[in-house]
Structures are given as C-alpha cells and as structure tokens.
mmCIF file of C-alpha atoms in Angstrom:
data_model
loop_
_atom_site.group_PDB
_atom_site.id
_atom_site.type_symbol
_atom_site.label_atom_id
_atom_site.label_comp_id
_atom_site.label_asym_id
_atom_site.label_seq_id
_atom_site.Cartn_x
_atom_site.Cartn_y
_atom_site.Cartn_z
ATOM 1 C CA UNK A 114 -70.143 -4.591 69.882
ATOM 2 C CA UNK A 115 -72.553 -2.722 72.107
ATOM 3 C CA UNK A 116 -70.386 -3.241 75.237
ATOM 4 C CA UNK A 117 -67.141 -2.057 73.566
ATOM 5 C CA UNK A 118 -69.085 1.162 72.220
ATOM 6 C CA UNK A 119 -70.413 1.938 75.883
ATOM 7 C CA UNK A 120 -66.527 1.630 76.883
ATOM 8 C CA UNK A 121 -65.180 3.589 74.164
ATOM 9 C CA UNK A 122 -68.174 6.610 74.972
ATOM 10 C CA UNK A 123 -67.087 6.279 78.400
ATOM 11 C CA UNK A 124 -63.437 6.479 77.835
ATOM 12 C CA UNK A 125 -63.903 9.486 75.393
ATOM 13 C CA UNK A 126 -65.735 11.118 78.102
ATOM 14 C CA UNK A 127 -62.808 12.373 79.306
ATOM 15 C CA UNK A 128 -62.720 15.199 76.867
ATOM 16 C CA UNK A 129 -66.141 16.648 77.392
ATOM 17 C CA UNK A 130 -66.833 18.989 79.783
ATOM 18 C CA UNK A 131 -70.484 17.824 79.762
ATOM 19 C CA UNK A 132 -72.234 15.495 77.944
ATOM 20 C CA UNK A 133 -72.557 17.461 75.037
ATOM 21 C CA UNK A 134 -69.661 19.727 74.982
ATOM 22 C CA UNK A 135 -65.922 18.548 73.864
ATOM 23 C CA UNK A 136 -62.983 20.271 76.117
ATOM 24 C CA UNK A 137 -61.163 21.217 73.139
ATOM 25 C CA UNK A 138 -58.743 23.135 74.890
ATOM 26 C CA UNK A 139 -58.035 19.868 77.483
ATOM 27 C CA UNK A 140 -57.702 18.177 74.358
ATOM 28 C CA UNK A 141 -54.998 20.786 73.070
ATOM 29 C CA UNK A 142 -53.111 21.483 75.819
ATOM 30 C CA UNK A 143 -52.341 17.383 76.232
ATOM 31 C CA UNK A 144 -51.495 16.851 72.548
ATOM 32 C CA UNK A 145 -49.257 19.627 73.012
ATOM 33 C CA UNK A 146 -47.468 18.652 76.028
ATOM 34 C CA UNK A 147 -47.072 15.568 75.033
ATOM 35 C CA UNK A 148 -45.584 16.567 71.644
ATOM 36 C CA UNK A 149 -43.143 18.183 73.669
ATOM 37 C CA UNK A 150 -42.263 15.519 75.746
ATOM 38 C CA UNK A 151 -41.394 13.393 72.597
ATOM 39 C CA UNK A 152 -39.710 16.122 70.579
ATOM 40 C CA UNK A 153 -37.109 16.387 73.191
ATOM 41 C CA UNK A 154 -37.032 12.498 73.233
ATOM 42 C CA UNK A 155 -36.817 12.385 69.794
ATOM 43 C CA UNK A 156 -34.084 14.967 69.134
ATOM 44 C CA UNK A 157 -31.467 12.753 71.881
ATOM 45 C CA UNK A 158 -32.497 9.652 70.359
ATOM 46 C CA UNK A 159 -31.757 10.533 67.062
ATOM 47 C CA UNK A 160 -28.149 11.827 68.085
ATOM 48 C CA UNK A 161 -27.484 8.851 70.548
ATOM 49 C CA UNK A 162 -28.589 6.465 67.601
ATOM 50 C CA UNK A 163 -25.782 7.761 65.606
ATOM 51 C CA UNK A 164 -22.816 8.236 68.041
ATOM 52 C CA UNK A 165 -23.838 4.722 69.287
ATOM 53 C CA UNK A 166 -23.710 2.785 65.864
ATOM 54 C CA UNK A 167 -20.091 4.090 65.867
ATOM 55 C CA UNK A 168 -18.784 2.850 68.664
ATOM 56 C CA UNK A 169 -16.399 -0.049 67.942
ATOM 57 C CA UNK A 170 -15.995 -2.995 70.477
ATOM 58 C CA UNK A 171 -12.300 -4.630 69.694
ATOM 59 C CA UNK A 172 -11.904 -2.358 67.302
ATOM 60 C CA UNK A 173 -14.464 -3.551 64.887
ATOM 61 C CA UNK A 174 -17.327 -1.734 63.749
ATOM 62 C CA UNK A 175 -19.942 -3.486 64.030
ATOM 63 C CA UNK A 176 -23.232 -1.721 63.435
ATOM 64 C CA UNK A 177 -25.575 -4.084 63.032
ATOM 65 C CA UNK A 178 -25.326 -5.331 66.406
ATOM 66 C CA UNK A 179 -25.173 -1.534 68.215
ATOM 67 C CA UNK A 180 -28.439 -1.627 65.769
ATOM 68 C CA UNK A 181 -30.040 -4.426 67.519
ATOM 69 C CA UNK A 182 -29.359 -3.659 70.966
ATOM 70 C CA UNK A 183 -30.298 -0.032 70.592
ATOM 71 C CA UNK A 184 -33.815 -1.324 69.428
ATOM 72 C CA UNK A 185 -34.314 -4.256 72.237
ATOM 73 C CA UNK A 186 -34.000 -1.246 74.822
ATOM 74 C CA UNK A 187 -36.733 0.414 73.085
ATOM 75 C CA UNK A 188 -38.767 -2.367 72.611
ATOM 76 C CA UNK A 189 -38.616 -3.754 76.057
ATOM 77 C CA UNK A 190 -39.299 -0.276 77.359
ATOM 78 C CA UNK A 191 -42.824 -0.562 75.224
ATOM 79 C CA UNK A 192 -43.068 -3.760 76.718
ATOM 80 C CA UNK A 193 -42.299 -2.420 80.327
ATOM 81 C CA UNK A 194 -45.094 0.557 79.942
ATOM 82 C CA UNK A 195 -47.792 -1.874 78.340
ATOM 83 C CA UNK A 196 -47.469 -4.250 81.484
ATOM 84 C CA UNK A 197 -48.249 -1.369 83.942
ATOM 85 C CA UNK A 198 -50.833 -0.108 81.810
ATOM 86 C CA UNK A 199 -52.328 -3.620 81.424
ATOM 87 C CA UNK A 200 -52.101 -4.124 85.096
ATOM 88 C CA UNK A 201 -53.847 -0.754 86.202
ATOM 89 C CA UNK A 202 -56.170 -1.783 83.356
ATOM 90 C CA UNK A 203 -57.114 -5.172 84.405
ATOM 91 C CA UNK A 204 -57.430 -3.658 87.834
ATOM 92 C CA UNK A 205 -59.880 -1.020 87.013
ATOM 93 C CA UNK A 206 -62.276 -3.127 84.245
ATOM 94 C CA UNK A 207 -62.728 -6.189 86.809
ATOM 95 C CA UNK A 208 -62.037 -5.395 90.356
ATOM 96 C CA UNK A 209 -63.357 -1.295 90.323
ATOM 97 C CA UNK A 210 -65.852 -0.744 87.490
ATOM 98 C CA UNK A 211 -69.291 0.645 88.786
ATOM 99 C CA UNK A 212 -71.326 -1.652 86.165
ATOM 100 C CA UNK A 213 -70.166 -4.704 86.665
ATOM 101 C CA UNK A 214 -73.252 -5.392 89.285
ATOM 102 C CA UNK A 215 -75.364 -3.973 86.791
ATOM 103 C CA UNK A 216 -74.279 -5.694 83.623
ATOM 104 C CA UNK A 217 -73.988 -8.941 85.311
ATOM 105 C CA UNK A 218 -78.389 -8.425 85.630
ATOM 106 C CA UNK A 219 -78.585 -8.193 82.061
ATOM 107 C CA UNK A 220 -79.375 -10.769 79.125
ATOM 108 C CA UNK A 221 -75.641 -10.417 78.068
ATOM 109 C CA UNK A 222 -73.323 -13.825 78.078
ATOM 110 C CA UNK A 223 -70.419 -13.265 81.184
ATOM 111 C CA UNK A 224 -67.818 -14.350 78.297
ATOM 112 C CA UNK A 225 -69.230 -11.647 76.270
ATOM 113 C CA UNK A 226 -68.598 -8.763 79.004
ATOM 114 C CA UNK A 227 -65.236 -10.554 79.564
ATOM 115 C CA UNK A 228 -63.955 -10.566 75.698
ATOM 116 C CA UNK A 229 -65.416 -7.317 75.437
ATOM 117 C CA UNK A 230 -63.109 -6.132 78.545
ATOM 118 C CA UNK A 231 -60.203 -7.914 77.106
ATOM 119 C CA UNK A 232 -60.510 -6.453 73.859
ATOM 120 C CA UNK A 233 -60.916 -3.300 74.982
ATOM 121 C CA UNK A 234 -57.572 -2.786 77.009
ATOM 122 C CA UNK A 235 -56.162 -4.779 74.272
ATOM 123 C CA UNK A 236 -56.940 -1.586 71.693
ATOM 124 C CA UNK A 237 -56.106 0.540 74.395
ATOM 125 C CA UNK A 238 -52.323 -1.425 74.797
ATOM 126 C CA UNK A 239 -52.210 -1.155 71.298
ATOM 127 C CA UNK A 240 -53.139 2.507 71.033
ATOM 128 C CA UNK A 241 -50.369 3.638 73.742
ATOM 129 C CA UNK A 242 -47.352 1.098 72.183
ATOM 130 C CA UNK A 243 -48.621 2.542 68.629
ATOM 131 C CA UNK A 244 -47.908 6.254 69.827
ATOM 132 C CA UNK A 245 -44.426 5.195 71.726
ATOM 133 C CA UNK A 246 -43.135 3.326 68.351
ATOM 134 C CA UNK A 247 -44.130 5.635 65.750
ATOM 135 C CA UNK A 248 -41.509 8.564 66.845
ATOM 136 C CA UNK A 249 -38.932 6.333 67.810
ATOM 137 C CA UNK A 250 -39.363 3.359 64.283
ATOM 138 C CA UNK A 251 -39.227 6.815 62.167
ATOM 139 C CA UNK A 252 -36.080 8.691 63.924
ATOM 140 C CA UNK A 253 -34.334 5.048 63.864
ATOM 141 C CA UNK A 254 -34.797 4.430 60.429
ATOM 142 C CA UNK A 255 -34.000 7.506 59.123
ATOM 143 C CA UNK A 256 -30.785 7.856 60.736
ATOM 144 C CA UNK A 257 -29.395 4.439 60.448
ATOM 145 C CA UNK A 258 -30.693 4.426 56.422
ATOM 146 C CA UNK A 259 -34.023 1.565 56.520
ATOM 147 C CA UNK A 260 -36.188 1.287 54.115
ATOM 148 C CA UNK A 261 -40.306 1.011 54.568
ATOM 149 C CA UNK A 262 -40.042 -2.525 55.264
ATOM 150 C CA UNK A 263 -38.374 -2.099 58.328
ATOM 151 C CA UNK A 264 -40.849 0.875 59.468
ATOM 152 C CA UNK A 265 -43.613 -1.406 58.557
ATOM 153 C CA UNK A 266 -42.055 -4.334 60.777
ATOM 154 C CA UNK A 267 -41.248 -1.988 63.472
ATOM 155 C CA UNK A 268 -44.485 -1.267 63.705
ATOM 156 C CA UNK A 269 -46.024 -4.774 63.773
ATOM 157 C CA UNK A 270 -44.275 -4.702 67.201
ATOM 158 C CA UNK A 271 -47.552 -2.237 68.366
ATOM 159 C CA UNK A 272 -49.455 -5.626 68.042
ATOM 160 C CA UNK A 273 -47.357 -8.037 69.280
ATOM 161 C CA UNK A 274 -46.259 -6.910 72.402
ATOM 162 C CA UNK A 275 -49.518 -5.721 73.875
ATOM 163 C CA UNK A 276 -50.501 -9.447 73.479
ATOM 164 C CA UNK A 277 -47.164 -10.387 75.457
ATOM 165 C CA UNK A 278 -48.032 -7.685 78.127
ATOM 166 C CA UNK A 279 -51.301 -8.881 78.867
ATOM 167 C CA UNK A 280 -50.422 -12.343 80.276
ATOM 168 C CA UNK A 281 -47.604 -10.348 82.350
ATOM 169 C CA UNK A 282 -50.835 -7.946 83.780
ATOM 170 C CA UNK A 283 -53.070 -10.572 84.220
ATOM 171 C CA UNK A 284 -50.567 -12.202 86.803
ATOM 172 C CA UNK A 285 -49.791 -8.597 88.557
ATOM 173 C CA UNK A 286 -53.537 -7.544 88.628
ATOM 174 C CA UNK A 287 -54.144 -10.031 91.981
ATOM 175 C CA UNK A 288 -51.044 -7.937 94.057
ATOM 176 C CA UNK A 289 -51.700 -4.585 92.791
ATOM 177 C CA UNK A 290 -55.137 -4.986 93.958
ATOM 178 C CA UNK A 291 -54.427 -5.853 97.515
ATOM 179 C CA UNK A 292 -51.490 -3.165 97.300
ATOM 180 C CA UNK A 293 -53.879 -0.814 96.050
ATOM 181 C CA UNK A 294 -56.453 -1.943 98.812
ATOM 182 C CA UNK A 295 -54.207 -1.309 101.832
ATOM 183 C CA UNK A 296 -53.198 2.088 100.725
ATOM 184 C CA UNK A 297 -56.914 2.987 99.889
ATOM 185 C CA UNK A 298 -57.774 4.065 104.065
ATOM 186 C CA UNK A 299 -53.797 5.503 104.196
ATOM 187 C CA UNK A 300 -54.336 8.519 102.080
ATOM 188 C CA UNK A 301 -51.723 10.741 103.181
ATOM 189 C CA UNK A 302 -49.151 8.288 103.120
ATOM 190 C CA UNK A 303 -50.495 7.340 99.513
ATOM 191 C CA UNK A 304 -50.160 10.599 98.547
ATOM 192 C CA UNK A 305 -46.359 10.903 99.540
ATOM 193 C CA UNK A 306 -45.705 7.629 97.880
ATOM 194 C CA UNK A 307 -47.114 8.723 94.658
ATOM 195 C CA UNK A 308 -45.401 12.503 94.999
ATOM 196 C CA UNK A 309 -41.816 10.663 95.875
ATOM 197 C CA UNK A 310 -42.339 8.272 93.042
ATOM 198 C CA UNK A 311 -43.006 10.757 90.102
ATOM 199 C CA UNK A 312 -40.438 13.310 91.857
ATOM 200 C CA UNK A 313 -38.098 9.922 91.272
ATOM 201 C CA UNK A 314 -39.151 9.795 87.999
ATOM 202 C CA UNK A 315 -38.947 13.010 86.555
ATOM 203 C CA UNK A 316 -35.706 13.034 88.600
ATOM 204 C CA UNK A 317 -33.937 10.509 86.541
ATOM 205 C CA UNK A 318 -35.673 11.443 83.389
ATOM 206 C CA UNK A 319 -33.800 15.058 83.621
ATOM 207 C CA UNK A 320 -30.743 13.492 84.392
ATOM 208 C CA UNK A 321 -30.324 10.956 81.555
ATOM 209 C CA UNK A 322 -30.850 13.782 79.179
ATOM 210 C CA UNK A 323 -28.451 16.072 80.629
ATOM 211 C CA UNK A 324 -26.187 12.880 81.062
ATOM 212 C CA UNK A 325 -26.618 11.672 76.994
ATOM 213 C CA UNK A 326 -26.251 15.596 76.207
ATOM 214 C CA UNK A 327 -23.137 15.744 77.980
ATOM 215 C CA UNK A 328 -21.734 13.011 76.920
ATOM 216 C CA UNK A 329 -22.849 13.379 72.974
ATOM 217 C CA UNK A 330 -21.687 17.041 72.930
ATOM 218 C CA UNK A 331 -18.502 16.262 74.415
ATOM 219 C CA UNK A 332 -17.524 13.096 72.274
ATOM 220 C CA UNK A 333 -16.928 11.818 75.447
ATOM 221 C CA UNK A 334 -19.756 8.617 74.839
ATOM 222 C CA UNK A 335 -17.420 6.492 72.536
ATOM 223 C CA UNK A 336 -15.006 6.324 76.433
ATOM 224 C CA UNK A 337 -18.641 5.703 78.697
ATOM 225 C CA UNK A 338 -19.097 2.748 76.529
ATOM 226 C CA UNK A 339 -15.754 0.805 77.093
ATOM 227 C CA UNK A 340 -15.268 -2.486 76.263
ATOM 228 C CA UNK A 341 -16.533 -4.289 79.855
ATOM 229 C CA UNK A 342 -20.047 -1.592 79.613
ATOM 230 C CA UNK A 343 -20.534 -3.173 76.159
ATOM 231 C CA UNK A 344 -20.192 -6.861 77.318
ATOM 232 C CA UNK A 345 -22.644 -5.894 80.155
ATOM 233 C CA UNK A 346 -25.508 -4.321 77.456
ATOM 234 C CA UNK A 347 -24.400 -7.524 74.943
ATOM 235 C CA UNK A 348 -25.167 -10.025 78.079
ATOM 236 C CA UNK A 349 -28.157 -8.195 79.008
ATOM 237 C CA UNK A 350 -30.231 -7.496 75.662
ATOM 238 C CA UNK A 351 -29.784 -11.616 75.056
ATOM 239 C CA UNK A 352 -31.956 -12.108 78.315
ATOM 240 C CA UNK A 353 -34.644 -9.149 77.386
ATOM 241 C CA UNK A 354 -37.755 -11.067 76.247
ATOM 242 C CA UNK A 355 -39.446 -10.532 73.927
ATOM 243 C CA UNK A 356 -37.959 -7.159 73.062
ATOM 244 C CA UNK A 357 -34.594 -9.125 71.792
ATOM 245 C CA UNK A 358 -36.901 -11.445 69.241
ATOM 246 C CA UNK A 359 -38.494 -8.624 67.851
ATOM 247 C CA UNK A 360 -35.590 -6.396 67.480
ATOM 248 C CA UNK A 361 -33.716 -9.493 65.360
ATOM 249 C CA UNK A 362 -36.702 -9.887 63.647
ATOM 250 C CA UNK A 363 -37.096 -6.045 62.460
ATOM 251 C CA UNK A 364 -33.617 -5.948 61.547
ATOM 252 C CA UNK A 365 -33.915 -9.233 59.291
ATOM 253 C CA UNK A 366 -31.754 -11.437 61.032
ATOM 254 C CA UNK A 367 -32.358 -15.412 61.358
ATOM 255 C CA UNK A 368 -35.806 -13.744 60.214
ATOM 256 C CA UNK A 369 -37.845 -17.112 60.181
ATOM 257 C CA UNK A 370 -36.850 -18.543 63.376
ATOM 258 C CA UNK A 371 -37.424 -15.227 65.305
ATOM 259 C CA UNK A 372 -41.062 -15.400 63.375
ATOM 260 C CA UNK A 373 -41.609 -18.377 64.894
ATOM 261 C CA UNK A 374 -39.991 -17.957 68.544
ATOM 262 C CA UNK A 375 -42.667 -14.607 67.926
ATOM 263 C CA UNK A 376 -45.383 -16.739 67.164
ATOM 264 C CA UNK A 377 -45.184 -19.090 69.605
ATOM 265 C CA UNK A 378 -44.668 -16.623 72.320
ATOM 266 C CA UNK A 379 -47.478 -14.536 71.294
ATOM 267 C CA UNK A 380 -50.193 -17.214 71.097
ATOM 268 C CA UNK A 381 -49.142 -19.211 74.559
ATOM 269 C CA UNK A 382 -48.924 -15.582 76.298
ATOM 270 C CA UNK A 383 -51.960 -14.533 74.598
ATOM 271 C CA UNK A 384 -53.590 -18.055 76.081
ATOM 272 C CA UNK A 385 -52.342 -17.282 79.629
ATOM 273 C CA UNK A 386 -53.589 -13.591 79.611
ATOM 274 C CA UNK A 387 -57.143 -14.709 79.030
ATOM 275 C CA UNK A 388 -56.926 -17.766 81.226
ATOM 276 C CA UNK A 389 -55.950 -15.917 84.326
ATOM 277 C CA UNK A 390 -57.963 -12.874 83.427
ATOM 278 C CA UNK A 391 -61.412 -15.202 82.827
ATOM 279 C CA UNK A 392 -60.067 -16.820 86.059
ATOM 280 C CA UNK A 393 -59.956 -13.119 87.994
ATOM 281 C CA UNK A 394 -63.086 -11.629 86.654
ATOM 282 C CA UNK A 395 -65.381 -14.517 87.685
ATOM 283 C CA UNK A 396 -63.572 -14.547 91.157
ATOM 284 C CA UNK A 397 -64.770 -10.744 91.039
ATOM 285 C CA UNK A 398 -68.157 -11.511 90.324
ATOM 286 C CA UNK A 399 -68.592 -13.933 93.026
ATOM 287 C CA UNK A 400 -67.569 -11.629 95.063
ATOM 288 C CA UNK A 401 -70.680 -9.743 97.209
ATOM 289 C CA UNK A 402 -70.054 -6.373 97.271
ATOM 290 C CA UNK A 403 -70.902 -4.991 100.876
ATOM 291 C CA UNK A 404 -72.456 -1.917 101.064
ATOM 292 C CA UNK A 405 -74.170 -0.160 104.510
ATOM 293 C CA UNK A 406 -71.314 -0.186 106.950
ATOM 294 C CA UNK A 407 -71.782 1.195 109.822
ATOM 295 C CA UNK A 408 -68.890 3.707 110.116
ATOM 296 C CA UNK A 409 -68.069 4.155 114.459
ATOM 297 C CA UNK A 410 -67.095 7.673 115.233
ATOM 298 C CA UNK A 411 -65.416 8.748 118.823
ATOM 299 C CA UNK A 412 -67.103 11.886 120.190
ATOM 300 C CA UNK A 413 -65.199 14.876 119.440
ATOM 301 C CA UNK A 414 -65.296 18.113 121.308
ATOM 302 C CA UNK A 415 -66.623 21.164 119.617
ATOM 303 C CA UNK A 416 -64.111 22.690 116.927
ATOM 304 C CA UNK A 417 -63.035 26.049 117.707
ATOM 305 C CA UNK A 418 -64.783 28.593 115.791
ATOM 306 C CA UNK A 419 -62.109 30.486 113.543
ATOM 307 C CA UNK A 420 -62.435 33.736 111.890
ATOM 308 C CA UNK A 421 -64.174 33.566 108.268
ATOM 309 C CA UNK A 422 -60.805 33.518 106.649
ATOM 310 C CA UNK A 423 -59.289 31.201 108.416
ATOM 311 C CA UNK A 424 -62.674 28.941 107.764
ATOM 312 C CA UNK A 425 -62.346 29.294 104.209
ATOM 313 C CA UNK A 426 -58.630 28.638 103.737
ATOM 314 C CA UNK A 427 -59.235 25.371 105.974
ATOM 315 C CA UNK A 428 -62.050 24.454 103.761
ATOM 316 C CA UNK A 429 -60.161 24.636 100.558
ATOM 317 C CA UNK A 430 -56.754 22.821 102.245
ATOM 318 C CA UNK A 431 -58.696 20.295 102.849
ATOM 319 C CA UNK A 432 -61.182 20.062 99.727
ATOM 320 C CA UNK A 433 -57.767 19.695 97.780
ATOM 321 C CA UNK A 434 -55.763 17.636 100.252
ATOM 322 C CA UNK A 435 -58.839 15.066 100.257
ATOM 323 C CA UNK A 436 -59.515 14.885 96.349
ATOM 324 C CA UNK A 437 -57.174 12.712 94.622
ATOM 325 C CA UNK A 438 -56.835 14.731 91.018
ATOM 326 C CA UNK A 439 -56.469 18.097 93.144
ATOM 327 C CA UNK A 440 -53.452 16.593 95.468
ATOM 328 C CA UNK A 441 -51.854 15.277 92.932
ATOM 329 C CA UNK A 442 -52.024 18.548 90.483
ATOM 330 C CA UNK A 443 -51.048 20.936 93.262
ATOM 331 C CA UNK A 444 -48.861 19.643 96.045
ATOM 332 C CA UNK A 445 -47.530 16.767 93.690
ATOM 333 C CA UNK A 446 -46.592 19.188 90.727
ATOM 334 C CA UNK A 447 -44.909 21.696 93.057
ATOM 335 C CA UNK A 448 -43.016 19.540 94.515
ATOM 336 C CA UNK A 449 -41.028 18.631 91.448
ATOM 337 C CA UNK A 450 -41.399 21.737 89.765
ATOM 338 C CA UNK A 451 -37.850 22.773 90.929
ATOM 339 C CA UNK A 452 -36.750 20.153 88.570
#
C-alpha cells in the first residue's frame, strides 16, 4: 500500500508546479486538448458506424457482422496502445527508476516492490483503455440502438485487455531497452527519429479523416468497401486476438464460449506477464549500476569569442537542442505544424 501511494504521489507530480502548488492551468489546457482530439474522433466514428452497418456484402444486409468487425478494430486498437504503454512502462519501473537502489536497502519484501510495480502500470493500463472505450462504447451504442448491458460489457473490456497487454510488454520490455540504450549517446539522430515518427503519425491521422469525410459525404464508402475489401476485413478481424473474442462477446454471440476462450486467455497471459516481468526485474537488480566513469576528452582549441548576441542565441540553441522536453516541443511541433 505504501509503495503504490509513493507511485501514485509521484505520478501526480506531474501537475504541480512545486510541491505544494497544482498547475491547474497544465491540467486544463490537456483535458482540453484532449477533448478535442476525441470530439473530432467521435463525430467520424459515429457517422462511419452508421454508413458501415449498411453496407451489404452479396446483397444481404447483414449488420450484425459489420457490428462485430467495426468493434474488433476498436478493440485491438486499445489492445495495440496498452502494449506500447505497458512496454515503455515496464521499461521505466524496472530498468530506469532512480529508487530501485534505494528501495532494494529497505525492510520491504522484493515481491512486494515487484507486485506493487505490476499493479501499478496495471491501474495505469486500465486508466488509459478506460478513457479510449468510454467515447467510443457510448457513440457505438447509441447509434447502432444497445442497451446498458452492452455499455456495461464494453466496458469490462478496460479490464481485460490491459491484463492481455501486459504479457505482450513484458516480452518487448528486453528489446526496447537495448533499442532505447543505443539511441541514448545518438541524440540527434534520436531526435529525428522521434520528429519523423510523430510527423508520420499525425500524417496519417489527418488523412484518414479527410479520407472517411470524403468518402461519407460523398456516399461514395458503400463502392470503397466492395465485395473483395470486405472478404479482406472478414479474413482479418478472425485472426485479431483478443479484440475478435471480446467483440463476439459484447455483442452476445456464442456468449459462453467466448467467456471462456476470455477467461482462459486472460489468466495464462496474466501468468506470463508476471513470470517474465519477476524474471526482468530481478535480472535488473542484479545488475551493478556503474557510476564514476571517467569521461576522455580530446583537447580542443579555444572557441572563438562571439559578440554577446551571438553568445546568447548559441546558448539557448543549444539549451533546447540538448533537453529532451524542449526539442521535442519546439523543433518537433514545428515541424508538423504545417499539417
């Protein structure tokens, strides 16, 4: 209990500008972008719910199924978001936190600093599927007609899969790390990486709603989906796991057996994800963390003085170019602010 409190203060910590004072206005301005973000989301998922649940396949209408494959996407999407969370997670609470050395002096159990751990980026998986589901359970059932059953099974799905994601982080952790580790002394190229990546994402993110815009106010989406596109999305949501289980299970259909395929899958996942996190944690506390190197330097010549301007501008360039949050916020945002 005490060690999940010190990670929830710490996490929360965030938000304060000191110790004492909350950043309301950080606060604000990220509930409000983020509102944003899923209001847009929101509005073309709601319309592409309904134009897809009439598209007929052979001529038959069949609903139920345009039902169930609209709700594996967004399922294994939660699914996809939770494992890279998890795995940035893992990496962070074992491999990079600052009290592990001193925690691991303390009269406190190694199991108990492990569960703790666990069940902390468990609540935290839990926390970011919750806030995905909710907007997207509540725009599907109201247009396609559910009742609260279905909102309340839809919902479930915010425990489940975080549970399912974990075993796939634990197994990712191990690479990301070493990934992580050989861009750590490359900062300039990791900075590129990470500015081409989200200029990628944002990228495609623009043009899927302008393409579902397009192709909803047109009435042209009923002729993108033709009959070999369907087959393709049919074939593929049977091979999404878990998202397809849990999407046949919301929709109450073969309810019992998806239950149990659910069950199953959640407890032997849930198994693996501790086993191979226990397994990486106490491989990170054997490991001696080095400390003292002796950092070898080739002489350099004396800099040229430059005027006081000059000095200052360099001095900021490079106080942002060498800080992490500043590169990102500056050179990363205007680079895809033309998007």
């Amino acid at each position: 209990g005490v060690l999940l409190k010190k990670q929830m203060t710490e996490k929360l910590s965030y938000f304060k500008r000191d110790k004492k004072r909350i950043d309301i206005v950080g606060a604000l301005l990220t509930l409000v972008m983020t509102a944003f973000i899923m209001y847009v989301v929101v509005e073309v998922f709601g319309a592409f719910v309904a134009k897809y649940t009439e598209i007929r396949l052979n001529g038959v209408r069949d609903v139920r199924a345009r039902q169930y494959e609209i709700m594996t996407f967004v399922y294994e999407f939660v699914f996809a978001v939770d494992v890279i969370g998890g795995v940035v997670a893992i990496n962070r609470a074992i491999f990079e936190s600052d009290d592990r050395m001193i925690i691991q002096t303390l009269p406190v159990k190694a199991s108990d600093v492990l569960y703790s751990k666990i069940i902390f980026i468990y609540a935290k998986q839990v926390l970011s599927a919750f806030v995905i589901l909710v907007p997207f359970v509540a725009v599907f059932a109201s247009v396609t007609k559910q009742g609260a059953g279905y909102v309340i099974l839809g919902l479930l799905a915010a425990f489940i899969i975080p549970v399912m994601s974990l075993s796939v982080s634990s197994v990712l952790a191990m690479p990301y790390y070493y990934v992580k580790k050989f861009f750590s002394s490359k900062y300039v190229c990791l900075l590129v990486i990470v500015t081409l990546v989200l200029f990628a994402l944002f990228y495609c993110y623009a043009t899927v709603l302008d393409f579902l815009k397009t192709l909803m106010s047109t009435g042209e989406i009923k002729f993108f989906f033709s009959e070999k596109t369907m087959t393709t999305i049919i074939s593929l949501t049977r091979n999404l796991v878990p998202a397809n289980f849990i999407a046949a299970f919301t929709l109450k259909t073969d309810v019992w057996k998806n239950l149990g395929i659910i069950a199953a899958i959640t407890v032997a996942t849930g198994a693996i994800g501790i086993l191979i996190t226990s397994l990486l944690y106490n491989k990170a506390m054997k490991t001696r963390a080095t400390a003292g190197a002796i950092m070898i330097f080739a002489k350099k010549s004396a800099a040229r003085k430059l005027p006081p301007f000059l000095s200052l501008l360099k001095k900021e360039f490079n106080l942002v170019m060498f800080t992490p949050d500043y590169a990102v916020q500056y050179f990363t945002v205007a680079a895809i602010m033309p998007l």
